[in-house]
Amino acid sequence: MTRPSGGPAGGALAEAPPADSGPSEADWTAAVAVVRALPPGGRVLLICHVNPDGDALGSMLGFALGLRQLGVRRMQATFPGPPEVPEPFRALPGLELLVPATEADRDPDLVICFDAASESRLGELVDRLETAGAALVLDHHASNTRFGRVNLVDPHAAATSVVAEELLARLGVTLDAAIAECLYVALSTDTGSFRFEATTPAVHRMAARLLETGIRPGDISRRIFDTRPYGAVRLFGEVLGRARLEPAAAAGHGLVWTYATQDDLARHDQRPYVLEALIDSVRCTAEADVSCVVKQTTAGDWAVSMRSKGAVDVSLVAVALGGGGHRFAAGFTGSGTVDDVVDRIRGQLDGALTGAGRH
Ligand code: AMP
Ligand code: MN
Ligand code: MN
């Protein structure tokens, strides 16, 4: 494969992951073959995970626009649950391809899943894995269950969009500004604006390729990271004001947590997705390795976001509680009261210590 910046995919040999991680050449070949095997007029359904984030939407829409460049015309993009796109992502190119899950093709020729570690993240759309002519999975979660018929899973990739870019290149797609904007939103979301550990030289080289198409990183970042309604600013103030620090938790590495209820959202007239950014303020807490935001989704159900600075592997906590994610960022859904949910987290922390950290 050739790239504008030259060099092998994923960068120099020194940063290449172990041979047994990431997709093999055979996996890439199979994925390319599955796309090329689409009959003329073939129908493609692209699905990303429930409550989509920037990587889910950006990798899905960027890939869809790449398929369009290859001449694929009959395409739908979708995700399970309510068909509401968070405001920060409403300017993404390719959004016109989105349909509500209820309108998604029931038996497409090809289904492609993005950024979903397991079938449970596909909600009511999971049956398409069976009904579609072929099923391709693009992801970067170490916990991915390889639920596709062809799986491109690279746990070393900073975002699913890294895998998407590679497959697009292998399919002969040329990056244009629309594709690049989608992939850039995905990459900058999952690397926390190029701040997290996953920000390798290869990530910056990919960012360079995307920026070379002329996209405007200042505008994009302001939209996805630095813009929220006044009501959300006030809501954040309240929710941050009730944060609790437990310095002794996680064998002294510390836990900080807070919660937001449906009533909090209603009082400030805010939609649930505005809470996604809250964890970034909570995880600043110097005295805690682990941070959590517990978000009420229905009367007795909560979606939990967890972050770690390295002393605790929060993906172990999440998986033990029925969720998933990465070492430094993971989540799960739980029922009961806030205290029940936080108790369950406390109970998993000691078993998830990594041996790294400050103590
Ligand atoms: P979030 O805190 O929602 O930004 O999610 C952080 C990470 O945890 C992401 O990689 C998600 O894919 C993963 N994650 C969050 N919630 C769940 C869940 N309920 N089940 C599985 N994985 C999750
Ligand atoms: Mn995601
Ligand atoms: Mn991701």
JSON list of C-alpha atoms in Angstrom, two decimals, residues 6 16 19 23 60 83 126 137-138 201-202 231 236 243 253 264 302 314:
[
{"chain": "A", "resi": 6, "resn": "GLY", "atom": "CA", "xyz": [5.39, 6.77, 2.56]},
{"chain": "A", "resi": 16, "resn": "ALA", "atom": "CA", "xyz": [4.98, -2.33, 15.18]},
{"chain": "A", "resi": 19, "resn": "ALA", "atom": "CA", "xyz": [2.62, -10.15, 15.38]},
{"chain": "A", "resi": 23, "resn": "PRO", "atom": "CA", "xyz": [-5.26, -7.97, 11.98]},
{"chain": "A", "resi": 60, "resn": "MET", "atom": "CA", "xyz": [-18.57, 4.80, 10.28]},
{"chain": "A", "resi": 83, "resn": "PRO", "atom": "CA", "xyz": [-31.75, 8.13, 16.49]},
{"chain": "A", "resi": 126, "resn": "VAL", "atom": "CA", "xyz": [-27.61, -7.47, 16.27]},
{"chain": "A", "resi": 137, "resn": "VAL", "atom": "CA", "xyz": [-16.14, -5.84, 12.10]},
{"chain": "A", "resi": 138, "resn": "LEU", "atom": "CA", "xyz": [-13.74, -2.89, 12.48]},
{"chain": "A", "resi": 201, "resn": "PRO", "atom": "CA", "xyz": [3.99, 8.73, 16.14]},
{"chain": "A", "resi": 202, "resn": "ALA", "atom": "CA", "xyz": [1.72, 6.72, 13.81]},
{"chain": "A", "resi": 231, "resn": "GLY", "atom": "CA", "xyz": [-27.59, 25.16, 30.62]},
{"chain": "A", "resi": 236, "resn": "PHE", "atom": "CA", "xyz": [-21.80, 20.69, 35.11]},
{"chain": "A", "resi": 243, "resn": "ALA", "atom": "CA", "xyz": [-18.17, 15.01, 43.45]},
{"chain": "A", "resi": 253, "resn": "HIS", "atom": "CA", "xyz": [-4.70, 5.27, 44.73]},
{"chain": "A", "resi": 264, "resn": "ASP", "atom": "CA", "xyz": [-30.74, 17.18, 36.79]},
{"chain": "A", "resi": 302, "resn": "TRP", "atom": "CA", "xyz": [-27.29, 3.99, 35.12]},
{"chain": "A", "resi": 314, "resn": "VAL", "atom": "CA", "xyz": [-10.74, 0.05, 34.55]}
]
